[in-house]
């Protein structure tokens, strides 16, 4: 049997195999009764016709087997070989009358040493089969692992064919002691092959064969019991008679079934021991997964034979497999067992031995494995009594807070059914009444949330329970009733912590119902709702609105003094359907809500409460809704009172002598009032109240005298900023110069004030001024004043060099401060962990604001070089921000971004060189030089795997690096060493990102600076040698480039051909003869490569021109002129893409060097 290389066309053809129509549905059917699937419209009809085709093919094969079983079996054997990806043929001479010696001689005669073929000899009773295939056959590409719908269908049809084959043969030839013996020995022999394609395909076939045989065994077992029962009935009926024909017939039938069962059991044992035991720990994960999947099916289908510890142990062992696919199959198989209560009682030993492993698997790094492990634990918890301890359950409950939503939902089911649901509870919840059951569930949920000390993310908890507990989570009437209960009702009132938790749960459930998608951080993007889900969402929004329109004012009145509770409750109106106010005639409840909000604003100065109040007014003040006039009137009235209070405080604050009042009480009142005004000015236009002049006076006074309290400076700075933003937003297309010039002066004046505050004595003022200044510069540099170009020209502003330096100095001082200085500045209170996290958050915000200026070209991109210096040093704190900045700047301008990276490395190198002793040169082993090299390595990793996409950037880095390394050198004569030559070691970290053709161009560019042979003594020139070696693509290219540089390496041994390596690695002991004859195929391969190289020279010239166009800055003048000459010769050859360039240049390089 000679097997040819696998390909799609190598599958069985109609002439060679009668089952071709089953494996390749696209081909015409050989059987006239088989209808093409493509002419059918419904999937059910297609499947029915496909089953008819398969049955027809198998029936024809069975008839052929009955006429000549040897020929039919050869067709079946050939079918299995071809399904492995090889096409071969078994001839009659190999199995009919030849003795073993003749068979060995025949195999030797048909083996071709010159072609490098490999063969496998094995026993397929009663034959000795030999499969021969090329050594360079692609072991990584065969039908079972190919992707796409066609090959997925092929695998399904292949498995179904085996099941149909056994089904059609179970009544006749299955027990002839010939068919199954041959098939089992064939599959067992192929399963021992070193070739992955044979091993995988035969293992799958053997496992599916055993599954089909198990079904036959079940049917026989049922028939045997029926025959036994009929025999007993007939025996009782004829108890007085000596004999009966009917009784003898039933006895023979029963014995026949027993004999068949014995044969089936022998087949099952042969397949299990011959294939499963050898392959369930195969090196290929797909094979292991197939074995575990099928044994799970056997245990579930035939538990009487397979549900015991001798078989379960294999599933338990593979729970520890390194591949997620295998672990997943184990869990899926166990789910089928633990879902049936009648089987769980026989799993005690397995459960006790592997429970700890299963409990730990929700922590698996593979998400799907973790999800299925949680579902398995859910089944174990339901069907196994006390199998999970309280500690196990507490650990599993915490998975409701995980970011992976499927795992969180599975954990939510576990939490709901195990802890929250009252179904199955023998003791009815106390309290009864209308909301007795829901109240009990809510209290359990609140208790669980408060006990989870490590997690305070109630939105994640609600989202995890939403699919299972949505009914009681939407019972907002029960929740609000529980909140409004009087404290006098013993045992019913909630504690303060429980009330806060319940309000958070109410807000989370309202948000989930109204938005219809998971919270931020759980899920890549917003969920696309179906029509049914949108309908449910609208119904929920209406329900929320109708309920909370009435109840929310009562809740705000009850908790008006609690800032945290009020801030959460005030977020509910943003999910209202505001038309309900007018359609339901509920304006009186709107008046009540507005009164409560006004009262809350007067009582509180907390930022979260004020911002929530301001946002609520913003939501209710939409001009398109009917209640706009009512809400706008209330808003205007409240702001009038605020401004009146502010004016009174200002009159008292500013004294006639030019000073200000230092009374602590008045300063506190001023601070609270300014914070209220700032919160509302953020969302509402307060320009008509002329707030700008009032707040600017505070800032001007502070710049001149510097004695105002921080409590006043911060809100005054914010109010002034918001005032100018509203004025900018009001600039229209019809704005005149007379109105723009005063605004321009105000903008410049405010920028100067913020710049001045960068050096304020108070840290909070400095940080606030920096954040506002960064946002301010970003807005002014990207103005779009309604197509008014004149306004953009007058109001637009870019920071000068001096301001850019001040901004970076601020970042360097406040963000990248040394740890020693931080420790000196930290007080005892700031050493608290929470304070450290808060300080880190502030630093990240400052750095992100500055990096935004770089990304949007407000600050020159070269300023990023100073930021990149801290990439490795501060990676844990700011690495993500710096990396994102690098990515965005590279997207904006690849070349300039590359120059910024190399500038960063050059500056660090110069600092390192200045700190070293100039007489000894640069110390390669110093920690500072190692840090620079590590930084370069990290930079190279940011370019990813797509070398074509980053080729221009990488080439520019090498160009700039080479020029910097040879800066100040007059020549390479052994006497004048370039002072920055060691910099080549740093840029060598980017060599692996170069394409092979680009490496050649970089080497040519390097040769312009190294025009003479290198000296053979000393280590001073070692960086050049190391850098040059990093540019060499392979040994052949190394010899050519080294020769051009004047230094030749020692001659290396020739490389072995690829098929020779495969032969030595994969051949069996019987094929050792092929190793002696590998020289001829190697010479043949070299000649083929030479021929291919000669045919591709024209295309290479065209591709080199393509490189010249992409990387012109690396090509010397002579090279460019040569390309121009070649252009005329190759004008008829189309240009190839970069991908083709890589392969063809490599081939031609081999030809030239050889």
Coordinates of C-alpha atoms in Angstrom, one line a residue, residues 38-280:
X38 CA -28.3 20.8 -2.0
X39 CA -31.8 20.5 -3.6
X40 CA -33.5 20.3 -0.3
X41 CA -34.8 23.3 1.6
X42 CA -35.3 22.3 5.3
X43 CA -32.6 20.9 7.6
X44 CA -34.9 18.0 8.7
X45 CA -35.3 16.9 5.0
X46 CA -31.5 17.2 4.5
X47 CA -30.8 15.0 7.5
X48 CA -33.4 12.4 6.5
X49 CA -31.9 12.1 3.0
X50 CA -28.4 12.0 4.4
X51 CA -29.4 9.1 6.7
X52 CA -31.0 7.4 3.7
X53 CA -27.8 7.8 1.7
X54 CA -25.6 6.4 4.5
X55 CA -27.9 3.5 5.0
X56 CA -28.0 2.8 1.3
X57 CA -24.2 2.9 1.1
X58 CA -23.7 0.6 4.1
X59 CA -26.4 -1.8 2.8
X60 CA -24.6 -2.0 -0.6
X61 CA -21.3 -2.7 1.2
X62 CA -22.9 -5.4 3.4
X63 CA -24.2 -7.1 0.2
X64 CA -20.7 -6.9 -1.3
X65 CA -19.2 -8.3 1.9
X66 CA -21.5 -11.3 1.7
X67 CA -20.4 -12.0 -1.9
X68 CA -16.7 -11.5 -1.4
X69 CA -15.7 -10.4 2.1
X70 CA -12.0 -10.0 1.4
X71 CA -12.6 -7.4 -1.4
X72 CA -15.2 -5.6 0.7
X73 CA -12.9 -5.5 3.7
X74 CA -10.1 -4.1 1.5
X75 CA -12.4 -1.3 0.5
X76 CA -13.2 -0.6 4.1
X77 CA -9.5 -0.6 5.1
X78 CA -8.7 1.7 2.2
X79 CA -11.5 4.0 3.4
X80 CA -10.0 4.3 6.9
X81 CA -6.5 5.0 5.4
X82 CA -7.9 7.7 3.1
X83 CA -9.9 9.4 5.9
X84 CA -6.5 9.8 7.7
X85 CA -5.4 12.1 4.8
X86 CA -3.5 9.5 2.8
X87 CA -4.6 7.8 -0.4
X88 CA -3.5 4.3 -0.8
X89 CA -4.5 0.9 -2.1
X90 CA -4.2 -2.7 -0.8
X91 CA -3.7 -5.2 -3.5
X92 CA -4.8 -8.9 -3.4
X93 CA -1.2 -10.2 -3.7
X94 CA -0.4 -8.9 -0.2
X95 CA -2.9 -11.0 1.7
X96 CA -4.0 -14.1 -0.3
X97 CA -1.4 -16.8 -0.8
X98 CA 2.0 -15.2 0.0
X99 CA 4.0 -16.5 2.9
X100 CA 5.4 -14.1 5.5
X101 CA 8.9 -14.2 3.9
X102 CA 7.4 -13.3 0.5
X103 CA 5.4 -10.5 2.0
X104 CA 8.6 -9.0 3.5
X105 CA 10.4 -9.4 0.1
X106 CA 7.4 -7.7 -1.6
X107 CA 7.6 -4.7 0.8
X108 CA 11.3 -4.3 0.3
X109 CA 10.9 -4.4 -3.5
X110 CA 8.2 -1.7 -3.5
X111 CA 10.1 0.7 -1.2
X112 CA 11.8 3.5 -3.1
X113 CA 14.9 4.8 -1.3
X114 CA 15.4 7.7 -3.7
X115 CA 12.0 9.3 -2.9
X116 CA 12.4 9.1 0.9
X117 CA 9.3 7.0 1.7
X118 CA 8.4 5.6 5.1
X119 CA 6.3 2.5 5.7
X120 CA 4.4 0.9 8.6
X121 CA 3.8 -2.8 8.8
X122 CA 1.2 -4.2 11.2
X123 CA -1.2 -7.1 11.6
X124 CA -4.9 -6.6 10.5
X125 CA -6.1 -10.2 11.0
X126 CA -5.8 -12.2 8.9
X127 CA -3.5 -10.0 6.8
X128 CA -0.1 -8.2 7.3
X129 CA -0.7 -4.7 6.0
X130 CA 1.9 -2.2 5.0
X131 CA 1.2 1.5 4.7
X132 CA 3.8 3.6 2.9
X133 CA 3.8 7.4 2.8
X134 CA 6.2 10.3 2.0
X135 CA 8.4 11.4 4.9
X136 CA 7.6 15.1 4.2
X137 CA 3.9 14.4 4.5
X138 CA 2.4 17.3 6.5
X139 CA 1.7 15.8 9.9
X140 CA -0.1 19.0 11.0
X141 CA -2.8 19.0 8.4
X142 CA -5.2 16.2 7.9
X143 CA -9.1 16.0 7.6
X144 CA -9.9 15.8 11.4
X145 CA -8.0 18.9 12.4
X146 CA -8.8 21.1 9.4
X147 CA -11.1 24.0 10.0
X148 CA -14.2 25.2 8.3
X149 CA -17.8 23.9 7.9
X150 CA -16.9 21.3 5.3
X151 CA -14.4 19.5 7.5
X152 CA -16.6 19.8 10.5
X153 CA -19.3 18.1 8.5
X154 CA -16.8 15.5 7.3
X155 CA -15.9 14.5 10.9
X156 CA -19.6 14.2 11.9
X157 CA -20.3 12.1 8.8
X158 CA -17.3 9.9 9.5
X159 CA -18.5 9.2 13.1
X160 CA -22.1 8.6 11.9
X161 CA -20.9 6.2 9.2
X162 CA -19.3 3.9 11.9
X163 CA -22.5 4.0 13.9
X164 CA -24.6 3.1 10.8
X165 CA -22.1 0.4 9.8
X166 CA -22.4 -1.4 13.2
X167 CA -26.2 -0.9 13.2
X168 CA -26.6 -2.6 9.8
X169 CA -24.3 -5.4 10.7
X170 CA -25.7 -6.3 14.1
X171 CA -28.2 -8.8 12.9
X172 CA -25.8 -10.8 10.6
X173 CA -22.1 -10.4 9.9
X174 CA -21.2 -8.7 13.1
X175 CA -20.7 -12.1 14.8
X176 CA -18.9 -13.9 12.0
X177 CA -15.5 -13.7 13.8
X178 CA -14.0 -12.1 10.8
X179 CA -15.3 -8.6 10.2
X180 CA -14.9 -7.2 13.7
X181 CA -11.6 -8.9 14.2
X182 CA -10.2 -7.3 11.1
X183 CA -11.5 -3.9 11.9
X184 CA -10.4 -3.9 15.5
X185 CA -6.9 -5.2 14.6
X186 CA -6.7 -2.5 11.8
X187 CA -7.7 0.4 14.1
X188 CA -5.5 -0.9 16.9
X189 CA -2.5 -1.1 14.6
X190 CA -3.0 2.3 13.2
X191 CA -3.6 3.8 16.7
X192 CA 0.0 2.8 17.6
X193 CA 1.4 4.7 14.6
X194 CA 3.9 7.5 15.2
X195 CA 2.1 9.5 12.5
X196 CA -0.4 11.8 14.2
X197 CA -2.9 11.6 11.3
X198 CA -3.2 7.8 11.5
X199 CA -3.2 7.7 15.3
X200 CA -5.9 10.4 15.6
X201 CA -8.2 9.1 12.9
X202 CA -8.0 5.4 14.1
X203 CA -8.5 6.4 17.7
X204 CA -11.6 8.3 16.9
X205 CA -12.9 5.5 14.8
X206 CA -12.2 2.9 17.5
X207 CA -13.9 5.0 20.2
X208 CA -17.0 5.5 18.0
X209 CA -16.9 1.8 17.2
X210 CA -17.0 0.9 20.9
X211 CA -19.9 3.4 21.4
X212 CA -21.9 1.7 18.7
X213 CA -21.0 -1.7 20.1
X214 CA -22.2 -0.6 23.5
X215 CA -25.6 0.3 22.0
X216 CA -25.8 -3.2 20.4
X217 CA -25.0 -4.7 23.8
X218 CA -27.8 -2.8 25.4
X219 CA -30.3 -4.0 22.8
X220 CA -29.1 -7.6 23.1
X221 CA -29.4 -7.3 26.9
X222 CA -33.0 -6.2 26.6
X223 CA -33.8 -8.9 24.1
X224 CA -32.2 -11.5 26.4
X225 CA -34.4 -10.4 29.3
X226 CA -37.5 -10.5 27.2
X227 CA -36.7 -14.0 26.0
X228 CA -36.0 -15.1 29.6
X229 CA -39.3 -13.7 30.7
X230 CA -41.2 -15.4 27.9
X231 CA -39.4 -18.6 28.7
X232 CA -40.5 -18.5 32.3
X233 CA -44.1 -17.7 31.3
X234 CA -44.2 -20.5 28.8
X235 CA -42.6 -22.9 31.3
X236 CA -45.3 -22.2 33.9
X237 CA -48.0 -22.6 31.3
X238 CA -46.7 -26.0 30.2
X239 CA -45.7 -27.3 33.6
X240 CA -47.7 -30.5 33.2
X241 CA -46.3 -31.5 29.8
X242 CA -42.9 -33.1 29.3
X243 CA -41.8 -31.1 26.3
X244 CA -42.8 -28.3 24.0
X245 CA -41.4 -27.0 20.7
X246 CA -42.2 -23.4 21.8
X247 CA -40.2 -23.9 25.0
X248 CA -37.2 -25.3 23.1
X249 CA -37.3 -22.4 20.6
X250 CA -37.2 -19.8 23.4
X251 CA -34.4 -21.7 25.1
X252 CA -32.3 -21.6 21.9
X253 CA -33.1 -17.9 21.5
X254 CA -32.0 -17.2 25.0
X255 CA -28.7 -19.0 24.5
X256 CA -28.1 -17.3 21.2
X257 CA -28.5 -13.9 22.9
X258 CA -26.1 -15.0 25.6
X259 CA -23.5 -16.1 23.0
X260 CA -23.8 -12.8 21.2
X261 CA -23.5 -10.9 24.4
X262 CA -20.3 -12.8 25.2
X263 CA -18.9 -11.9 21.7
X264 CA -19.9 -8.3 22.1
X265 CA -18.2 -8.2 25.5
X266 CA -15.0 -9.6 24.0
X267 CA -15.1 -6.9 21.3
X268 CA -15.6 -4.2 23.9
X269 CA -12.7 -5.5 25.9
X270 CA -10.5 -5.7 22.8
X271 CA -11.2 -2.1 21.8
X272 CA -10.9 -0.8 25.3
X273 CA -7.6 -2.5 26.1
X274 CA -6.1 -2.2 22.6
X275 CA -6.9 1.4 21.9
X276 CA -8.3 3.3 24.9
X277 CA -5.7 2.3 27.5
X278 CA -2.9 3.2 25.1
X279 CA -4.4 6.5 23.8
X280 CA -6.2 8.2 26.7

